[in-house]
Structure formats: structure tokens, C-alpha cells
């Protein structure tokens, strides 16, 4: 029990490292918590970066913070949810930023990449299809929809004989659900401004990650 708790704390601290925020502070002299959507994720700083710097931050969040711990743990543990979700909690509610943070998408993709690479590619391919067909002005809701579709597809496949995914994926269903719910919950919180929140605001925050269209 103590070992499990210690591991969860370590993973939370790994997830808590605010890559984009620290880059903004040390290299751009900008506090991105005071810019745009007021969160510490890459989507709130990319406008100030070159393509290669975006890739560098994305690599750190997806591979170093997400995929690497996920891959290591999946090699030794069958039930990953309680551990890997700590990475997303840390990313979204960083102890270094007074429990503010990002939206959790990049690190969640990394977790899927490390745990079950087929699920990672499923999410990415669905996103690319949606992006190509609809060509919306931003990527916030296509990413969310791709996660929702992947989760639903996985659940149907799990109950219909594992046509797409191997039966070993049964241990990751709660992880998928937890990631999806945590991303939605973080979006609903928005800028932590609750004075004017209503059902329309909640819908806009969930699907478009902002308070209005």
C-alpha cells in the first residue's frame, strides 16, 4: 500500500512539471497563465513558438512525461488506471502552479502511446479524419470527439468479441474512461470563473474549450 501511494505521488509530480509554462517563463519572459485561455498547456503558447520548438515541447509532454512512464509501468503491472491517471491529474492540477495546469490531452496521448500503441493511433487517425472532413478553425473539439469515439469503439469491441482490439485491452477500459472524464472536467473548470456559468457555457467549454463560440 505504501509503495503504491509513493508511486502515485511520484507520477503526479512527473505530470506536474509544467513544460510550456516554464518555457514561457525562462525563454519568452511570458507567464502564459496570464495569456489567452490562462492554462499552462502547449495550446496556450504555440502562437509564440516556431514549428521545431512546438515539436520539442510536444515531445517532452507526450513521450517523456506520458509514454515513457506508461510503457515502463505497463511492462510490470496489469491494472494501470490508478497509477497513470496520476500523470494526467498532475498535468492538469500542477503543484508547481497552485493546482492550475493544462488540459491533459498531450500527456494522455502519451499514456496511450506507452500503454497500448494501437489505441494511440486510433485516436490520432480519427482526429485526422475529422479534421480533414470538417476543417474547423481549431482542434479542441475534434480531439475530444476522437477520444469519445475511441472509447465507445473500444467498449463495443470489448463486448462483441474483440474484433478490433485484443482481449488484453480489458485492463485499460477504466483508464480510457478516466482520461476522458478528467479532460472533460478540466475543460468545464475553464479559467476557474464560476460567476457566469450556465449550461451553454458548460457545453462551449466541453467541446470548444472556451466560454463562447
Short mmCIF file of N, CA and C in Angstrom, two decimals, residues 5-169:
data_model
loop_
_atom_site.label_atom_id
_atom_site.label_comp_id
_atom_site.label_asym_id
_atom_site.label_seq_id
_atom_site.Cartn_x
_atom_site.Cartn_y
_atom_site.Cartn_z
N UNK A 5 1.20 4.11 -2.95
CA UNK A 5 0.99 5.53 -2.71
C UNK A 5 2.20 6.35 -3.13
N UNK A 6 3.38 5.85 -2.84
CA UNK A 6 4.61 6.54 -3.22
C UNK A 6 4.74 6.64 -4.73
N UNK A 7 4.39 5.56 -5.43
CA UNK A 7 4.45 5.55 -6.88
C UNK A 7 3.47 6.56 -7.47
N UNK A 8 2.27 6.62 -6.92
CA UNK A 8 1.27 7.58 -7.39
C UNK A 8 1.76 9.01 -7.19
N UNK A 9 2.37 9.28 -6.05
CA UNK A 9 2.90 10.62 -5.78
C UNK A 9 4.00 10.98 -6.77
N UNK A 10 4.89 10.03 -7.04
CA UNK A 10 5.98 10.27 -8.00
C UNK A 10 5.42 10.57 -9.38
N UNK A 11 4.43 9.79 -9.81
CA UNK A 11 3.81 10.01 -11.12
C UNK A 11 3.10 11.35 -11.17
N UNK A 12 2.44 11.71 -10.07
CA UNK A 12 1.78 13.02 -10.01
C UNK A 12 2.80 14.15 -10.18
N UNK A 13 3.95 14.02 -9.54
CA UNK A 13 4.99 15.05 -9.64
C UNK A 13 5.58 15.12 -11.04
N UNK A 14 5.72 13.96 -11.69
CA UNK A 14 6.19 13.95 -13.08
C UNK A 14 5.19 14.68 -13.97
N UNK A 15 3.92 14.35 -13.81
CA UNK A 15 2.88 15.02 -14.59
C UNK A 15 2.79 16.50 -14.29
N UNK A 16 3.15 16.88 -13.06
CA UNK A 16 3.02 18.28 -12.64
C UNK A 16 4.03 19.21 -13.29
N UNK A 17 5.11 18.66 -13.85
CA UNK A 17 6.12 19.53 -14.45
C UNK A 17 5.51 20.31 -15.61
N UNK A 18 5.36 21.63 -15.48
CA UNK A 18 4.66 22.43 -16.50
C UNK A 18 5.59 22.88 -17.62
N UNK A 19 5.79 22.02 -18.58
CA UNK A 19 6.77 22.26 -19.64
C UNK A 19 6.56 23.59 -20.35
N UNK A 20 5.35 23.82 -20.86
CA UNK A 20 5.08 25.04 -21.63
C UNK A 20 5.20 26.28 -20.76
N UNK A 21 4.73 26.19 -19.53
CA UNK A 21 4.79 27.34 -18.62
C UNK A 21 6.25 27.71 -18.33
N UNK A 22 7.07 26.73 -18.00
CA UNK A 22 8.47 27.00 -17.71
C UNK A 22 9.20 27.54 -18.95
N UNK A 23 8.86 27.01 -20.11
CA UNK A 23 9.47 27.52 -21.34
C UNK A 23 9.11 28.98 -21.54
N UNK A 24 7.83 29.31 -21.31
CA UNK A 24 7.40 30.70 -21.44
C UNK A 24 8.11 31.62 -20.47
N UNK A 25 8.28 31.18 -19.23
CA UNK A 25 8.92 32.00 -18.20
C UNK A 25 10.40 32.21 -18.51
N UNK A 26 11.11 31.15 -18.83
CA UNK A 26 12.57 31.22 -18.95
C UNK A 26 13.08 31.64 -20.33
N UNK A 27 12.29 31.39 -21.38
CA UNK A 27 12.78 31.69 -22.72
C UNK A 27 12.01 32.79 -23.43
N UNK A 28 10.76 33.04 -23.02
CA UNK A 28 9.95 34.06 -23.67
C UNK A 28 9.61 35.23 -22.76
N UNK A 29 9.96 35.08 -21.48
CA UNK A 29 9.61 36.10 -20.49
C UNK A 29 8.11 36.35 -20.47
N UNK A 30 7.34 35.27 -20.58
CA UNK A 30 5.88 35.36 -20.57
C UNK A 30 5.31 34.38 -19.56
N UNK A 31 4.30 34.83 -18.83
CA UNK A 31 3.54 33.95 -17.95
C UNK A 31 2.26 33.58 -18.68
N UNK A 32 2.23 32.38 -19.27
CA UNK A 32 1.08 32.02 -20.10
C UNK A 32 -0.18 31.80 -19.28
N UNK A 33 -0.06 31.74 -17.96
CA UNK A 33 -1.26 31.68 -17.13
C UNK A 33 -2.02 33.00 -17.17
N UNK A 34 -1.36 34.05 -17.65
CA UNK A 34 -2.00 35.36 -17.78
C UNK A 34 -2.34 35.67 -19.24
N UNK A 35 -2.15 34.69 -20.12
CA UNK A 35 -2.39 34.87 -21.55
C UNK A 35 -3.53 33.97 -22.00
N UNK A 36 -4.22 34.38 -23.04
CA UNK A 36 -5.19 33.53 -23.71
C UNK A 36 -6.18 32.86 -22.80
N UNK A 37 -6.17 31.52 -22.83
CA UNK A 37 -7.11 30.72 -22.05
C UNK A 37 -6.65 30.49 -20.62
N UNK A 38 -5.51 31.05 -20.25
CA UNK A 38 -5.00 31.02 -18.86
C UNK A 38 -4.62 29.63 -18.37
N UNK A 39 -4.34 28.70 -19.27
CA UNK A 39 -3.86 27.40 -18.82
C UNK A 39 -2.42 27.22 -19.28
N UNK A 40 -1.77 26.20 -18.74
CA UNK A 40 -0.32 26.05 -18.94
C UNK A 40 0.04 25.09 -20.06
N UNK A 41 -0.91 24.72 -20.89
CA UNK A 41 -0.64 23.74 -21.93
C UNK A 41 -0.05 24.35 -23.19
N UNK A 42 0.38 23.47 -24.09
CA UNK A 42 1.00 23.90 -25.34
C UNK A 42 0.07 24.75 -26.19
N UNK A 43 -1.23 24.46 -26.16
CA UNK A 43 -2.19 25.19 -26.99
C UNK A 43 -2.29 26.66 -26.59
N UNK A 44 -1.74 27.01 -25.42
CA UNK A 44 -1.78 28.40 -24.97
C UNK A 44 -0.46 29.13 -25.19
N UNK A 45 0.49 28.45 -25.82
CA UNK A 45 1.79 29.10 -26.05
C UNK A 45 2.29 28.90 -27.48
N UNK A 46 1.67 28.01 -28.25
CA UNK A 46 2.23 27.65 -29.56
C UNK A 46 2.33 28.84 -30.51
N UNK A 47 1.46 29.85 -30.34
CA UNK A 47 1.48 31.01 -31.24
C UNK A 47 2.78 31.81 -31.14
N UNK A 48 3.51 31.61 -30.06
CA UNK A 48 4.77 32.32 -29.87
C UNK A 48 5.99 31.49 -30.30
N UNK A 49 5.76 30.28 -30.78
CA UNK A 49 6.86 29.34 -31.00
C UNK A 49 7.03 28.98 -32.46
N UNK A 50 8.25 28.59 -32.81
CA UNK A 50 8.50 28.03 -34.13
C UNK A 50 8.02 26.58 -34.15
N UNK A 51 7.94 26.03 -35.34
CA UNK A 51 7.47 24.65 -35.50
C UNK A 51 8.35 23.68 -34.72
N UNK A 52 9.65 23.88 -34.76
CA UNK A 52 10.57 22.95 -34.10
C UNK A 52 10.48 23.04 -32.58
N UNK A 53 10.23 24.23 -32.06
CA UNK A 53 10.06 24.37 -30.62
C UNK A 53 8.75 23.76 -30.15
N UNK A 54 7.73 23.86 -31.00
CA UNK A 54 6.46 23.18 -30.69
C UNK A 54 6.68 21.68 -30.60
N UNK A 55 7.42 21.13 -31.57
CA UNK A 55 7.72 19.70 -31.56
C UNK A 55 8.52 19.31 -30.32
N UNK A 56 9.43 20.17 -29.91
CA UNK A 56 10.26 19.88 -28.73
C UNK A 56 9.40 19.78 -27.48
N UNK A 57 8.50 20.75 -27.28
CA UNK A 57 7.62 20.72 -26.10
C UNK A 57 6.66 19.55 -26.19
N UNK A 58 6.14 19.31 -27.40
CA UNK A 58 5.22 18.20 -27.60
C UNK A 58 5.90 16.88 -27.29
N UNK A 59 7.14 16.74 -27.73
CA UNK A 59 7.91 15.52 -27.45
C UNK A 59 8.06 15.31 -25.95
N UNK A 60 8.37 16.37 -25.23
CA UNK A 60 8.56 16.25 -23.78
C UNK A 60 7.26 15.84 -23.10
N UNK A 61 6.14 16.49 -23.46
CA UNK A 61 4.86 16.18 -22.80
C UNK A 61 4.33 14.81 -23.19
N UNK A 62 4.43 14.47 -24.47
CA UNK A 62 3.86 13.20 -24.95
C UNK A 62 4.77 12.03 -24.59
N UNK A 63 6.04 12.13 -24.92
CA UNK A 63 6.94 10.99 -24.78
C UNK A 63 7.56 10.89 -23.39
N UNK A 64 8.18 11.96 -22.92
CA UNK A 64 8.90 11.91 -21.64
C UNK A 64 7.94 11.83 -20.46
N UNK A 65 6.95 12.70 -20.45
CA UNK A 65 6.02 12.73 -19.31
C UNK A 65 4.94 11.65 -19.39
N UNK A 66 4.53 11.29 -20.61
CA UNK A 66 3.42 10.36 -20.77
C UNK A 66 3.80 8.96 -21.17
N UNK A 67 4.42 8.82 -22.35
CA UNK A 67 4.66 7.49 -22.91
C UNK A 67 5.69 6.69 -22.13
N UNK A 68 6.78 7.33 -21.71
CA UNK A 68 7.84 6.60 -21.02
C UNK A 68 7.38 5.99 -19.69
N UNK A 69 6.78 6.76 -18.78
CA UNK A 69 6.27 6.14 -17.55
C UNK A 69 5.20 5.09 -17.83
N UNK A 70 4.35 5.37 -18.82
CA UNK A 70 3.28 4.44 -19.16
C UNK A 70 3.84 3.11 -19.66
N UNK A 71 4.84 3.19 -20.54
CA UNK A 71 5.44 1.97 -21.09
C UNK A 71 6.13 1.16 -20.00
N UNK A 72 6.86 1.83 -19.13
CA UNK A 72 7.57 1.13 -18.06
C UNK A 72 6.58 0.43 -17.13
N UNK A 73 5.53 1.13 -16.73
CA UNK A 73 4.55 0.55 -15.81
C UNK A 73 3.76 -0.58 -16.46
N UNK A 74 3.41 -0.42 -17.74
CA UNK A 74 2.63 -1.46 -18.42
C UNK A 74 3.42 -2.74 -18.60
N UNK A 75 4.73 -2.66 -18.47
CA UNK A 75 5.57 -3.86 -18.56
C UNK A 75 5.54 -4.68 -17.28
N UNK A 76 5.10 -4.06 -16.19
CA UNK A 76 5.13 -4.74 -14.89
C UNK A 76 3.75 -4.87 -14.23
N UNK A 77 2.81 -4.02 -14.62
CA UNK A 77 1.50 -4.00 -13.96
C UNK A 77 0.40 -4.26 -14.96
N UNK A 78 -0.68 -4.90 -14.51
CA UNK A 78 -1.83 -5.14 -15.38
C UNK A 78 -2.90 -4.06 -15.19
N UNK A 79 -3.11 -3.62 -13.97
CA UNK A 79 -4.09 -2.58 -13.69
C UNK A 79 -3.38 -1.24 -13.61
N UNK A 80 -3.52 -0.43 -14.65
CA UNK A 80 -2.73 0.79 -14.78
C UNK A 80 -3.46 2.05 -14.36
N UNK A 81 -4.77 1.99 -14.24
CA UNK A 81 -5.57 3.21 -14.12
C UNK A 81 -5.16 4.09 -12.95
N UNK A 82 -5.10 3.51 -11.75
CA UNK A 82 -4.81 4.31 -10.56
C UNK A 82 -3.46 5.00 -10.63
N UNK A 83 -2.53 4.41 -11.36
CA UNK A 83 -1.19 4.97 -11.45
C UNK A 83 -1.08 6.01 -12.56
N UNK A 84 -1.51 5.63 -13.76
CA UNK A 84 -1.31 6.51 -14.91
C UNK A 84 -2.20 7.74 -14.87
N UNK A 85 -3.37 7.61 -14.25
CA UNK A 85 -4.24 8.78 -14.17
C UNK A 85 -3.60 9.86 -13.31
N UNK A 86 -2.68 9.46 -12.43
CA UNK A 86 -1.96 10.45 -11.61
C UNK A 86 -1.11 11.38 -12.47
N UNK A 87 -0.62 10.89 -13.61
CA UNK A 87 0.12 11.73 -14.54
C UNK A 87 -0.76 12.85 -15.08
N UNK A 88 -1.99 12.50 -15.46
CA UNK A 88 -2.91 13.49 -16.01
C UNK A 88 -3.36 14.48 -14.94
N UNK A 89 -3.63 13.96 -13.74
CA UNK A 89 -4.01 14.83 -12.62
C UNK A 89 -2.89 15.84 -12.35
N UNK A 90 -1.65 15.36 -12.36
CA UNK A 90 -0.52 16.26 -12.15
C UNK A 90 -0.41 17.31 -13.24
N UNK A 91 -0.61 16.90 -14.48
CA UNK A 91 -0.53 17.83 -15.61
C UNK A 91 -1.62 18.89 -15.52
N UNK A 92 -2.83 18.48 -15.16
CA UNK A 92 -3.97 19.40 -15.13
C UNK A 92 -4.05 20.23 -13.86
N UNK A 93 -3.50 19.70 -12.77
CA UNK A 93 -3.57 20.39 -11.47
C UNK A 93 -2.17 20.35 -10.84
N UNK A 94 -1.27 21.11 -11.44
CA UNK A 94 0.15 21.05 -11.05
C UNK A 94 0.40 21.68 -9.69
N UNK A 95 1.15 20.98 -8.87
CA UNK A 95 1.53 21.51 -7.56
C UNK A 95 2.46 22.71 -7.70
N UNK A 96 3.14 22.83 -8.85
CA UNK A 96 4.05 23.95 -9.10
C UNK A 96 3.31 25.21 -9.53
N UNK A 97 2.02 25.08 -9.88
CA UNK A 97 1.24 26.22 -10.38
C UNK A 97 0.00 26.46 -9.53
N UNK A 98 0.10 26.13 -8.25
CA UNK A 98 -1.04 26.28 -7.32
C UNK A 98 -2.26 25.52 -7.83
N UNK A 99 -2.00 24.32 -8.35
CA UNK A 99 -3.01 23.38 -8.81
C UNK A 99 -3.78 23.87 -10.04
N UNK A 100 -3.15 24.72 -10.82
CA UNK A 100 -3.62 25.01 -12.16
C UNK A 100 -2.78 24.18 -13.12
N UNK A 101 -3.14 24.18 -14.40
CA UNK A 101 -2.35 23.38 -15.33
C UNK A 101 -2.90 23.41 -16.73
N UNK A 102 -2.60 22.34 -17.48
CA UNK A 102 -3.05 22.23 -18.85
C UNK A 102 -4.38 21.51 -18.95
N UNK A 103 -4.68 21.06 -20.15
CA UNK A 103 -5.94 20.35 -20.39
C UNK A 103 -5.78 18.84 -20.38
N UNK A 104 -4.55 18.35 -20.47
CA UNK A 104 -4.31 16.92 -20.32
C UNK A 104 -4.29 16.11 -21.59
N UNK A 105 -4.43 16.76 -22.74
CA UNK A 105 -4.52 16.00 -23.98
C UNK A 105 -3.19 15.38 -24.38
N UNK A 106 -2.12 16.20 -24.40
CA UNK A 106 -0.82 15.70 -24.87
C UNK A 106 -0.32 14.56 -24.00
N UNK A 107 -0.38 14.73 -22.69
CA UNK A 107 0.11 13.67 -21.80
C UNK A 107 -0.78 12.43 -21.88
N UNK A 108 -2.08 12.62 -22.13
CA UNK A 108 -2.99 11.47 -22.28
C UNK A 108 -2.66 10.67 -23.53
N UNK A 109 -2.35 11.37 -24.62
CA UNK A 109 -1.92 10.67 -25.83
C UNK A 109 -0.63 9.90 -25.58
N UNK A 110 0.26 10.51 -24.81
CA UNK A 110 1.49 9.81 -24.46
C UNK A 110 1.25 8.56 -23.64
N UNK A 111 0.32 8.65 -22.71
CA UNK A 111 -0.03 7.48 -21.89
C UNK A 111 -0.55 6.35 -22.76
N UNK A 112 -1.43 6.67 -23.71
CA UNK A 112 -1.94 5.64 -24.62
C UNK A 112 -0.83 5.09 -25.51
N UNK A 113 0.07 5.96 -25.94
CA UNK A 113 1.20 5.52 -26.76
C UNK A 113 2.06 4.51 -26.02
N UNK A 114 2.30 4.75 -24.74
CA UNK A 114 3.13 3.85 -23.96
C UNK A 114 2.43 2.59 -23.52
N UNK A 115 1.13 2.69 -23.25
CA UNK A 115 0.39 1.54 -22.72
C UNK A 115 -0.13 0.63 -23.83
N UNK A 116 -0.81 1.22 -24.81
CA UNK A 116 -1.38 0.47 -25.94
C UNK A 116 -1.29 1.32 -27.19
N UNK A 117 -0.27 1.09 -27.98
CA UNK A 117 0.01 1.96 -29.11
C UNK A 117 -1.13 1.96 -30.14
N UNK A 118 -1.88 0.84 -30.22
CA UNK A 118 -2.99 0.78 -31.15
C UNK A 118 -4.07 1.80 -30.80
N UNK A 119 -4.32 1.99 -29.50
CA UNK A 119 -5.29 2.99 -29.07
C UNK A 119 -4.81 4.40 -29.41
N UNK A 120 -3.53 4.63 -29.25
CA UNK A 120 -2.96 5.93 -29.61
C UNK A 120 -3.21 6.24 -31.08
N UNK A 121 -2.91 5.29 -31.96
CA UNK A 121 -3.10 5.52 -33.39
C UNK A 121 -4.57 5.61 -33.75
N UNK A 122 -5.43 4.91 -33.03
CA UNK A 122 -6.86 5.02 -33.26
C UNK A 122 -7.34 6.44 -33.02
N UNK A 123 -6.93 7.01 -31.88
CA UNK A 123 -7.31 8.39 -31.55
C UNK A 123 -6.78 9.36 -32.60
N UNK A 124 -5.51 9.22 -32.97
CA UNK A 124 -4.89 10.15 -33.92
C UNK A 124 -5.53 10.05 -35.30
N UNK A 125 -5.79 8.84 -35.77
CA UNK A 125 -6.39 8.65 -37.10
C UNK A 125 -7.80 9.22 -37.14
N UNK A 126 -8.59 8.96 -36.11
CA UNK A 126 -9.95 9.51 -36.05
C UNK A 126 -9.89 11.04 -36.05
N UNK A 127 -8.95 11.59 -35.28
CA UNK A 127 -8.79 13.05 -35.26
C UNK A 127 -8.47 13.59 -36.65
N UNK A 128 -7.53 12.96 -37.34
CA UNK A 128 -7.13 13.44 -38.67
C UNK A 128 -8.28 13.36 -39.66
N UNK A 129 -9.08 12.31 -39.56
CA UNK A 129 -10.26 12.18 -40.43
C UNK A 129 -11.25 13.30 -40.15
N UNK A 130 -11.55 13.53 -38.88
CA UNK A 130 -12.48 14.61 -38.51
C UNK A 130 -11.94 15.96 -38.94
N UNK A 131 -10.66 16.18 -38.72
CA UNK A 131 -10.03 17.45 -39.08
C UNK A 131 -10.09 17.69 -40.59
N UNK A 132 -9.86 16.63 -41.37
CA UNK A 132 -9.86 16.75 -42.83
C UNK A 132 -11.27 16.99 -43.38
N UNK A 133 -12.26 16.35 -42.76
CA UNK A 133 -13.64 16.46 -43.25
C UNK A 133 -14.27 17.79 -42.85
N UNK A 134 -14.12 18.15 -41.59
CA UNK A 134 -14.85 19.31 -41.05
C UNK A 134 -14.06 20.59 -41.17
N UNK A 135 -12.75 20.51 -41.06
CA UNK A 135 -11.86 21.67 -41.19
C UNK A 135 -12.28 22.81 -40.28
N UNK A 136 -12.49 22.48 -39.02
CA UNK A 136 -12.87 23.50 -38.05
C UNK A 136 -11.66 24.38 -37.75
N UNK A 137 -11.93 25.60 -37.24
CA UNK A 137 -10.84 26.57 -37.06
C UNK A 137 -9.87 26.22 -35.95
N UNK A 138 -10.27 25.37 -35.01
CA UNK A 138 -9.32 24.90 -34.01
C UNK A 138 -9.53 23.42 -33.78
N UNK A 139 -8.63 22.82 -33.02
CA UNK A 139 -8.62 21.36 -32.88
C UNK A 139 -9.23 20.86 -31.58
N UNK A 140 -9.78 21.75 -30.76
CA UNK A 140 -10.22 21.35 -29.42
C UNK A 140 -11.31 20.29 -29.45
N UNK A 141 -12.35 20.51 -30.27
CA UNK A 141 -13.43 19.52 -30.23
C UNK A 141 -13.15 18.28 -31.08
N UNK A 142 -12.42 18.37 -32.23
CA UNK A 142 -12.07 17.12 -32.91
C UNK A 142 -11.25 16.16 -32.04
N UNK A 143 -10.34 16.71 -31.22
CA UNK A 143 -9.57 15.84 -30.32
C UNK A 143 -10.49 15.19 -29.30
N UNK A 144 -11.39 15.97 -28.71
CA UNK A 144 -12.31 15.41 -27.72
C UNK A 144 -13.20 14.35 -28.36
N UNK A 145 -13.72 14.65 -29.54
CA UNK A 145 -14.60 13.71 -30.22
C UNK A 145 -13.85 12.43 -30.59
N UNK A 146 -12.60 12.55 -30.98
CA UNK A 146 -11.82 11.36 -31.32
C UNK A 146 -11.61 10.47 -30.09
N UNK A 147 -11.42 11.08 -28.92
CA UNK A 147 -11.31 10.30 -27.68
C UNK A 147 -12.63 9.62 -27.34
N UNK A 148 -13.73 10.33 -27.53
CA UNK A 148 -15.05 9.76 -27.25
C UNK A 148 -15.32 8.58 -28.18
N UNK A 149 -15.06 8.76 -29.47
CA UNK A 149 -15.30 7.69 -30.45
C UNK A 149 -14.42 6.48 -30.16
N UNK A 150 -13.17 6.72 -29.83
CA UNK A 150 -12.26 5.62 -29.49
C UNK A 150 -12.75 4.85 -28.28
N UNK A 151 -13.19 5.56 -27.26
CA UNK A 151 -13.68 4.91 -26.04
C UNK A 151 -14.92 4.07 -26.34
N UNK A 152 -15.87 4.63 -27.09
CA UNK A 152 -17.10 3.90 -27.44
C UNK A 152 -16.77 2.69 -28.30
N UNK A 153 -15.88 2.87 -29.29
CA UNK A 153 -15.48 1.75 -30.16
C UNK A 153 -14.84 0.64 -29.34
N UNK A 154 -13.98 1.02 -28.43
CA UNK A 154 -13.32 0.03 -27.58
C UNK A 154 -14.33 -0.76 -26.76
N UNK A 155 -15.31 -0.06 -26.16
CA UNK A 155 -16.29 -0.74 -25.30
C UNK A 155 -17.16 -1.70 -26.10
N UNK A 156 -17.61 -1.27 -27.28
CA UNK A 156 -18.39 -2.17 -28.12
C UNK A 156 -17.56 -3.37 -28.56
N UNK A 157 -16.32 -3.11 -28.92
CA UNK A 157 -15.44 -4.19 -29.35
C UNK A 157 -15.19 -5.17 -28.22
N UNK A 158 -15.03 -4.66 -27.01
CA UNK A 158 -14.78 -5.50 -25.84
C UNK A 158 -15.94 -6.45 -25.59
N UNK A 159 -17.16 -5.97 -25.79
CA UNK A 159 -18.34 -6.78 -25.53
C UNK A 159 -18.78 -7.61 -26.74
N UNK A 160 -18.18 -7.36 -27.90
CA UNK A 160 -18.59 -8.08 -29.10
C UNK A 160 -17.51 -9.01 -29.63
N UNK A 161 -16.57 -9.38 -28.77
CA UNK A 161 -15.62 -10.42 -29.14
C UNK A 161 -14.26 -9.95 -29.59
N UNK A 162 -13.90 -8.69 -29.28
CA UNK A 162 -12.55 -8.19 -29.58
C UNK A 162 -12.20 -8.29 -31.06
N UNK A 163 -13.03 -7.69 -31.89
CA UNK A 163 -12.80 -7.71 -33.33
C UNK A 163 -11.63 -6.80 -33.71
N UNK A 164 -11.57 -5.61 -33.10
CA UNK A 164 -10.52 -4.65 -33.42
C UNK A 164 -9.33 -4.75 -32.45
N UNK A 165 -9.64 -4.93 -31.17
CA UNK A 165 -8.60 -4.90 -30.15
C UNK A 165 -8.48 -6.26 -29.48
N UNK A 166 -7.27 -6.59 -29.06
CA UNK A 166 -7.02 -7.85 -28.38
C UNK A 166 -7.71 -7.88 -27.02
N UNK A 167 -8.00 -9.06 -26.52
CA UNK A 167 -8.71 -9.21 -25.25
C UNK A 167 -7.93 -8.63 -24.07
N UNK A 168 -6.61 -8.49 -24.20
CA UNK A 168 -5.80 -7.95 -23.11
C UNK A 168 -6.13 -6.49 -22.83
N UNK A 169 -6.87 -5.86 -23.74
CA UNK A 169 -7.22 -4.46 -23.55
C UNK A 169 -8.26 -4.26 -22.46
#
